[in-house]
Structures are given as structure tokens and as C-alpha cells.
Amino acid sequence: MAHIRLPEGVPGIVGLLNQFPDSAQHLSGLAQSVLRGPSSLSEAEREVIASYVSAGNECRFCTSSHAAAARHLLGDRSEIVDAVIADLENAPVDAKLKALLTIAGKVRRDGRTVTPDDVHTARLAGADDKAIHDTVLIAAMFCMYNRYVDGLATLTPQDPELYREMGKRLATQGYVG
């Protein structure tokens, strides 16, 4: 049961956004801008980063919904999402994404632990300033979103099909509207 009054049966951040439209406008806009706006990272890569950070924060709702969006965007390469969450070091991703996920993991724990060597490794693998910026911002904002969802004990559905539907909607329609 949520710590505050939320719409009945509306899960995770969706219930919070429905209940608090003033905040929703900004939080949804931020997600739309960062996860769907112009970037040198694909939408799928950005959703993988969101999933990875959310999994590290043990936020089941955000992990499940963003992993579902990433799987939808990745299509026949959808197994990458689960591989990254399970074991980044051995996941079948390119060096650039692996370096960026390493940075995201550090930001998740303590942003001050990101080193010049981490950034250099990402650059050598092909990451530009925008990719590095977006990675850090996704990691930071998902720490906030994860804590928002879990700190208010929002509804976390158990049915994987609900997440598949949510992921498809996020992948095709985005975060506003």
C-alpha cells in the first residue's frame, strides 16, 4: 500500500504523475527530452542505461518497465537488456556502451567516483560529449525516479505482461501526452 493516496490500481510513477500533475509535467518532460530527444545514443541504449541503473537501485517497477521498453526497441537483440542487468562485464554489448554503463553505475552509487580514466575509456570507444552527458543525466535522474517510486511505496505489479505493454507504449509513444 502506498504511503500517500494515489489512484487505485495505477502502478509506479504513473500513479504519482496522475495524482500530482504539476510535478508530472516536468518529470515527464525531462524523461521525454533525455530518453527520446536528440542524442548520439540510440533510444534503446538510453533505455538500457535506465534499466541498468534502476536494477542497481533495486527499483522493480522502473527496472521492469524500462527493460521492457529497451527490449521493444532492440527487437531481435532484446536479450542484451537482461545480459547487461545480470552481468555487465560479460554482456554482449560494444565497448562504448559498456564504458558508458560503467560510468552510469558509478554515478548511481556516487557520482564523484567517475574518473578521468572512465571518461577517457568511453571516448576511446567512440562516446562523444553528448553521450557522456546523457549517460550521467540518465543515471542521476533514474536515481531520483527510483527513489520517488520506492520512497512512496507505489504499486508494483507482478504480471510481466503489464510491463511488456508498458514498455511497448513507452517505446512507441514516449513519455508525454
PDB file of C-alpha atoms in Angstrom:
ATOM      1  CA  MET A   1       0.000   0.000   0.000  1.00  0.00           C
ATOM      2  CA  ALA A   2       1.328   3.407  -0.967  1.00  0.00           C
ATOM      3  CA  HIS A   3       2.358   5.810   1.765  1.00  0.00           C
ATOM      4  CA  ILE A   4       0.092   8.503   0.287  1.00  0.00           C
ATOM      5  CA  ARG A   5      -3.268   8.498  -1.505  1.00  0.00           C
ATOM      6  CA  LEU A   6      -2.800   7.540  -5.160  1.00  0.00           C
ATOM      7  CA  PRO A   7      -5.222   6.492  -7.889  1.00  0.00           C
ATOM      8  CA  GLU A   8      -6.445   2.942  -7.269  1.00  0.00           C
ATOM      9  CA  GLY A   9      -4.636   0.307  -9.323  1.00  0.00           C
ATOM     10  CA  VAL A  10      -2.333   2.739 -11.147  1.00  0.00           C
ATOM     11  CA  PRO A  11       1.251   1.467 -10.819  1.00  0.00           C
ATOM     12  CA  GLY A  12       4.586   3.081 -10.084  1.00  0.00           C
ATOM     13  CA  ILE A  13       5.398   6.556 -11.225  1.00  0.00           C
ATOM     14  CA  VAL A  14       2.238   6.627 -13.359  1.00  0.00           C
ATOM     15  CA  GLY A  15       0.095   6.870 -10.237  1.00  0.00           C
ATOM     16  CA  LEU A  16       2.288   9.656  -8.880  1.00  0.00           C
ATOM     17  CA  LEU A  17       2.155  11.575 -12.150  1.00  0.00           C
ATOM     18  CA  ASN A  18      -1.627  11.221 -12.297  1.00  0.00           C
ATOM     19  CA  GLN A  19      -2.040  12.401  -8.713  1.00  0.00           C
ATOM     20  CA  PHE A  20       0.398  15.320  -8.983  1.00  0.00           C
ATOM     21  CA  PRO A  21       0.073  16.868 -12.473  1.00  0.00           C
ATOM     22  CA  ASP A  22       2.230  19.905 -11.655  1.00  0.00           C
ATOM     23  CA  SER A  23       5.207  17.631 -10.989  1.00  0.00           C
ATOM     24  CA  ALA A  24       4.188  15.305 -13.813  1.00  0.00           C
ATOM     25  CA  GLN A  25       4.632  17.972 -16.447  1.00  0.00           C
ATOM     26  CA  HIS A  26       8.281  18.465 -15.512  1.00  0.00           C
ATOM     27  CA  LEU A  27       9.211  14.870 -14.699  1.00  0.00           C
ATOM     28  CA  SER A  28       7.626  13.553 -17.901  1.00  0.00           C
ATOM     29  CA  GLY A  29       9.176  16.339 -19.930  1.00  0.00           C
ATOM     30  CA  LEU A  30      12.610  15.554 -18.544  1.00  0.00           C
ATOM     31  CA  ALA A  31      12.209  11.860 -19.388  1.00  0.00           C
ATOM     32  CA  GLN A  32      10.975  12.699 -22.893  1.00  0.00           C
ATOM     33  CA  SER A  33      13.854  15.081 -23.515  1.00  0.00           C
ATOM     34  CA  VAL A  34      16.601  12.815 -22.245  1.00  0.00           C
ATOM     35  CA  LEU A  35      15.285   9.423 -23.366  1.00  0.00           C
ATOM     36  CA  ARG A  36      13.672  10.421 -26.664  1.00  0.00           C
ATOM     37  CA  GLY A  37      15.246  13.733 -27.655  1.00  0.00           C
ATOM     38  CA  PRO A  38      18.291  14.272 -29.867  1.00  0.00           C
ATOM     39  CA  SER A  39      21.295  12.253 -28.733  1.00  0.00           C
ATOM     40  CA  SER A  40      24.255  10.404 -30.151  1.00  0.00           C
ATOM     41  CA  LEU A  41      22.901   7.404 -28.215  1.00  0.00           C
ATOM     42  CA  SER A  42      20.022   5.409 -29.610  1.00  0.00           C
ATOM     43  CA  GLU A  43      16.736   5.329 -27.731  1.00  0.00           C
ATOM     44  CA  ALA A  44      17.431   1.655 -26.999  1.00  0.00           C
ATOM     45  CA  GLU A  45      20.849   2.444 -25.498  1.00  0.00           C
ATOM     46  CA  ARG A  46      19.306   5.114 -23.287  1.00  0.00           C
ATOM     47  CA  GLU A  47      16.616   2.702 -22.080  1.00  0.00           C
ATOM     48  CA  VAL A  48      19.297   0.082 -21.349  1.00  0.00           C
ATOM     49  CA  ILE A  49      21.112   2.652 -19.192  1.00  0.00           C
ATOM     50  CA  ALA A  50      17.855   3.488 -17.369  1.00  0.00           C
ATOM     51  CA  SER A  51      17.196  -0.227 -16.780  1.00  0.00           C
ATOM     52  CA  TYR A  52      20.732  -0.883 -15.570  1.00  0.00           C
ATOM     53  CA  VAL A  53      20.644   1.980 -13.076  1.00  0.00           C
ATOM     54  CA  SER A  54      17.161   1.024 -11.864  1.00  0.00           C
ATOM     55  CA  ALA A  55      18.248  -2.599 -11.382  1.00  0.00           C
ATOM     56  CA  GLY A  56      21.252  -1.433  -9.369  1.00  0.00           C
ATOM     57  CA  ASN A  57      18.888   0.622  -7.220  1.00  0.00           C
ATOM     58  CA  GLU A  58      16.621  -2.420  -6.854  1.00  0.00           C
ATOM     59  CA  CYS A  59      13.589  -0.488  -8.133  1.00  0.00           C
ATOM     60  CA  ARG A  60      11.495  -3.300  -9.574  1.00  0.00           C
ATOM     61  CA  PHE A  61       8.883  -1.073 -11.234  1.00  0.00           C
ATOM     62  CA  CYS A  62      11.402   1.111 -13.092  1.00  0.00           C
ATOM     63  CA  THR A  63      13.672  -1.808 -13.965  1.00  0.00           C
ATOM     64  CA  SER A  64      10.785  -3.829 -15.366  1.00  0.00           C
ATOM     65  CA  SER A  65       9.144  -1.009 -17.321  1.00  0.00           C
ATOM     66  CA  HIS A  66      12.338   0.420 -18.834  1.00  0.00           C
ATOM     67  CA  ALA A  67      13.797  -3.010 -19.555  1.00  0.00           C
ATOM     68  CA  ALA A  68      10.569  -3.763 -21.423  1.00  0.00           C
ATOM     69  CA  ALA A  69      10.930  -0.519 -23.405  1.00  0.00           C
ATOM     70  CA  ALA A  70      14.564  -1.374 -24.195  1.00  0.00           C
ATOM     71  CA  ARG A  71      13.597  -4.892 -25.279  1.00  0.00           C
ATOM     72  CA  HIS A  72      10.929  -3.497 -27.588  1.00  0.00           C
ATOM     73  CA  LEU A  73      13.381  -1.019 -29.123  1.00  0.00           C
ATOM     74  CA  LEU A  74      16.097  -3.671 -29.503  1.00  0.00           C
ATOM     75  CA  GLY A  75      13.789  -6.126 -31.251  1.00  0.00           C
ATOM     76  CA  ASP A  76      15.642  -9.347 -32.089  1.00  0.00           C
ATOM     77  CA  ARG A  77      18.559  -8.242 -29.877  1.00  0.00           C
ATOM     78  CA  SER A  78      16.342  -7.876 -26.787  1.00  0.00           C
ATOM     79  CA  GLU A  79      18.364 -10.395 -24.758  1.00  0.00           C
ATOM     80  CA  ILE A  80      21.028  -7.691 -24.356  1.00  0.00           C
ATOM     81  CA  VAL A  81      18.945  -5.985 -21.661  1.00  0.00           C
ATOM     82  CA  ASP A  82      18.861  -8.992 -19.352  1.00  0.00           C
ATOM     83  CA  ALA A  83      22.513  -9.766 -20.029  1.00  0.00           C
ATOM     84  CA  VAL A  84      23.553  -6.222 -19.031  1.00  0.00           C
ATOM     85  CA  ILE A  85      21.486  -6.347 -15.850  1.00  0.00           C
ATOM     86  CA  ALA A  86      22.790  -9.799 -14.925  1.00  0.00           C
ATOM     87  CA  ASP A  87      26.497  -9.337 -15.706  1.00  0.00           C
ATOM     88  CA  LEU A  88      27.752  -6.181 -17.405  1.00  0.00           C
ATOM     89  CA  GLU A  89      31.298  -7.452 -17.827  1.00  0.00           C
ATOM     90  CA  ASN A  90      30.187 -10.411 -19.947  1.00  0.00           C
ATOM     91  CA  ALA A  91      27.198  -8.788 -21.655  1.00  0.00           C
ATOM     92  CA  PRO A  92      27.240  -8.800 -25.474  1.00  0.00           C
ATOM     93  CA  VAL A  93      27.449  -5.027 -25.888  1.00  0.00           C
ATOM     94  CA  ASP A  94      30.022  -2.914 -27.664  1.00  0.00           C
ATOM     95  CA  ALA A  95      32.892  -1.231 -25.833  1.00  0.00           C
ATOM     96  CA  LYS A  96      31.225   2.183 -25.983  1.00  0.00           C
ATOM     97  CA  LEU A  97      28.021   1.091 -24.265  1.00  0.00           C
ATOM     98  CA  LYS A  98      29.969  -0.965 -21.734  1.00  0.00           C
ATOM     99  CA  ALA A  99      32.122   2.069 -20.864  1.00  0.00           C
ATOM    100  CA  LEU A 100      29.037   4.279 -20.568  1.00  0.00           C
ATOM    101  CA  LEU A 101      27.259   1.728 -18.384  1.00  0.00           C
ATOM    102  CA  THR A 102      30.332   1.642 -16.151  1.00  0.00           C
ATOM    103  CA  ILE A 103      30.045   5.404 -15.774  1.00  0.00           C
ATOM    104  CA  ALA A 104      26.293   5.108 -15.107  1.00  0.00           C
ATOM    105  CA  GLY A 105      26.934   2.517 -12.414  1.00  0.00           C
ATOM    106  CA  LYS A 106      29.405   4.812 -10.708  1.00  0.00           C
ATOM    107  CA  VAL A 107      27.012   7.769 -10.889  1.00  0.00           C
ATOM    108  CA  ARG A 108      24.317   5.550  -9.361  1.00  0.00           C
ATOM    109  CA  ARG A 109      26.497   4.835  -6.337  1.00  0.00           C
ATOM    110  CA  ASP A 110      28.373   8.152  -6.032  1.00  0.00           C
ATOM    111  CA  GLY A 111      28.933  10.483  -8.978  1.00  0.00           C
ATOM    112  CA  ARG A 112      32.215  11.648  -7.518  1.00  0.00           C
ATOM    113  CA  THR A 113      33.715   8.232  -8.280  1.00  0.00           C
ATOM    114  CA  VAL A 114      33.620   8.813 -12.046  1.00  0.00           C
ATOM    115  CA  THR A 115      37.258   9.295 -13.036  1.00  0.00           C
ATOM    116  CA  PRO A 116      39.005  10.916 -15.976  1.00  0.00           C
ATOM    117  CA  ASP A 117      40.068   7.374 -16.942  1.00  0.00           C
ATOM    118  CA  ASP A 118      36.403   6.298 -17.105  1.00  0.00           C
ATOM    119  CA  VAL A 119      35.618   9.183 -19.434  1.00  0.00           C
ATOM    120  CA  HIS A 120      38.776   8.558 -21.475  1.00  0.00           C
ATOM    121  CA  THR A 121      37.829   4.887 -21.894  1.00  0.00           C
ATOM    122  CA  ALA A 122      34.355   5.918 -23.101  1.00  0.00           C
ATOM    123  CA  ARG A 123      35.862   8.421 -25.543  1.00  0.00           C
ATOM    124  CA  LEU A 124      38.311   5.849 -26.922  1.00  0.00           C
ATOM    125  CA  ALA A 125      35.343   3.545 -27.518  1.00  0.00           C
ATOM    126  CA  GLY A 126      33.548   6.259 -29.514  1.00  0.00           C
ATOM    127  CA  ALA A 127      31.478   8.193 -26.973  1.00  0.00           C
ATOM    128  CA  ASP A 128      31.183  11.909 -27.604  1.00  0.00           C
ATOM    129  CA  ASP A 129      30.390  14.665 -25.090  1.00  0.00           C
ATOM    130  CA  LYS A 130      26.642  14.288 -25.677  1.00  0.00           C
ATOM    131  CA  ALA A 131      26.739  10.528 -24.991  1.00  0.00           C
ATOM    132  CA  ILE A 132      28.725  11.040 -21.788  1.00  0.00           C
ATOM    133  CA  HIS A 133      26.426  13.883 -20.702  1.00  0.00           C
ATOM    134  CA  ASP A 134      23.281  11.875 -21.448  1.00  0.00           C
ATOM    135  CA  THR A 135      24.612   8.820 -19.611  1.00  0.00           C
ATOM    136  CA  VAL A 136      25.335  10.799 -16.455  1.00  0.00           C
ATOM    137  CA  LEU A 137      21.986  12.593 -16.642  1.00  0.00           C
ATOM    138  CA  ILE A 138      20.052   9.338 -17.188  1.00  0.00           C
ATOM    139  CA  ALA A 139      21.814   7.740 -14.227  1.00  0.00           C
ATOM    140  CA  ALA A 140      21.170  10.743 -11.995  1.00  0.00           C
ATOM    141  CA  MET A 141      17.538  11.151 -12.993  1.00  0.00           C
ATOM    142  CA  PHE A 142      16.801   7.454 -12.565  1.00  0.00           C
ATOM    143  CA  CYS A 143      18.234   7.574  -9.067  1.00  0.00           C
ATOM    144  CA  MET A 144      15.637  10.291  -8.424  1.00  0.00           C
ATOM    145  CA  TYR A 145      12.792   8.447 -10.198  1.00  0.00           C
ATOM    146  CA  ASN A 146      13.653   5.155  -8.440  1.00  0.00           C
ATOM    147  CA  ARG A 147      13.651   6.792  -5.036  1.00  0.00           C
ATOM    148  CA  TYR A 148      10.429   8.677  -5.844  1.00  0.00           C
ATOM    149  CA  VAL A 149       8.636   5.440  -6.800  1.00  0.00           C
ATOM    150  CA  ASP A 150      10.009   3.311  -3.966  1.00  0.00           C
ATOM    151  CA  GLY A 151      10.057   6.029  -1.307  1.00  0.00           C
ATOM    152  CA  LEU A 152       6.290   6.407  -1.631  1.00  0.00           C
ATOM    153  CA  ALA A 153       5.714   2.632  -1.861  1.00  0.00           C
ATOM    154  CA  THR A 154       3.844   2.834  -5.157  1.00  0.00           C
ATOM    155  CA  LEU A 155       2.087  -0.176  -6.635  1.00  0.00           C
ATOM    156  CA  THR A 156       4.498  -2.624  -8.291  1.00  0.00           C
ATOM    157  CA  PRO A 157       2.634  -5.114 -10.494  1.00  0.00           C
ATOM    158  CA  GLN A 158       3.885  -8.686 -10.660  1.00  0.00           C
ATOM    159  CA  ASP A 159       2.490  -9.556 -14.108  1.00  0.00           C
ATOM    160  CA  PRO A 160       5.253  -9.430 -16.769  1.00  0.00           C
ATOM    161  CA  GLU A 161       2.631  -8.838 -19.471  1.00  0.00           C
ATOM    162  CA  LEU A 162       1.760  -5.457 -17.919  1.00  0.00           C
ATOM    163  CA  TYR A 163       5.395  -4.427 -18.242  1.00  0.00           C
ATOM    164  CA  ARG A 164       5.577  -5.636 -21.851  1.00  0.00           C
ATOM    165  CA  GLU A 165       2.564  -3.461 -22.680  1.00  0.00           C
ATOM    166  CA  MET A 166       4.033  -0.517 -20.778  1.00  0.00           C
ATOM    167  CA  GLY A 167       7.394  -0.969 -22.495  1.00  0.00           C
ATOM    168  CA  LYS A 168       5.791  -1.016 -25.925  1.00  0.00           C
ATOM    169  CA  ARG A 169       3.851   2.159 -25.098  1.00  0.00           C
ATOM    170  CA  LEU A 170       6.978   3.925 -23.803  1.00  0.00           C
ATOM    171  CA  ALA A 171       8.983   2.821 -26.839  1.00  0.00           C
ATOM    172  CA  THR A 172       6.375   3.939 -29.362  1.00  0.00           C
ATOM    173  CA  GLN A 173       4.686   6.905 -27.681  1.00  0.00           C
ATOM    174  CA  GLY A 174       7.329   8.295 -25.350  1.00  0.00           C
ATOM    175  CA  TYR A 175       6.831   9.979 -22.025  1.00  0.00           C
ATOM    176  CA  VAL A 176       4.453  12.893 -22.563  1.00  0.00           C
ATOM    177  CA  GLY A 177       0.880  13.082 -23.690  1.00  0.00           C
TER     178      GLY A 177
END
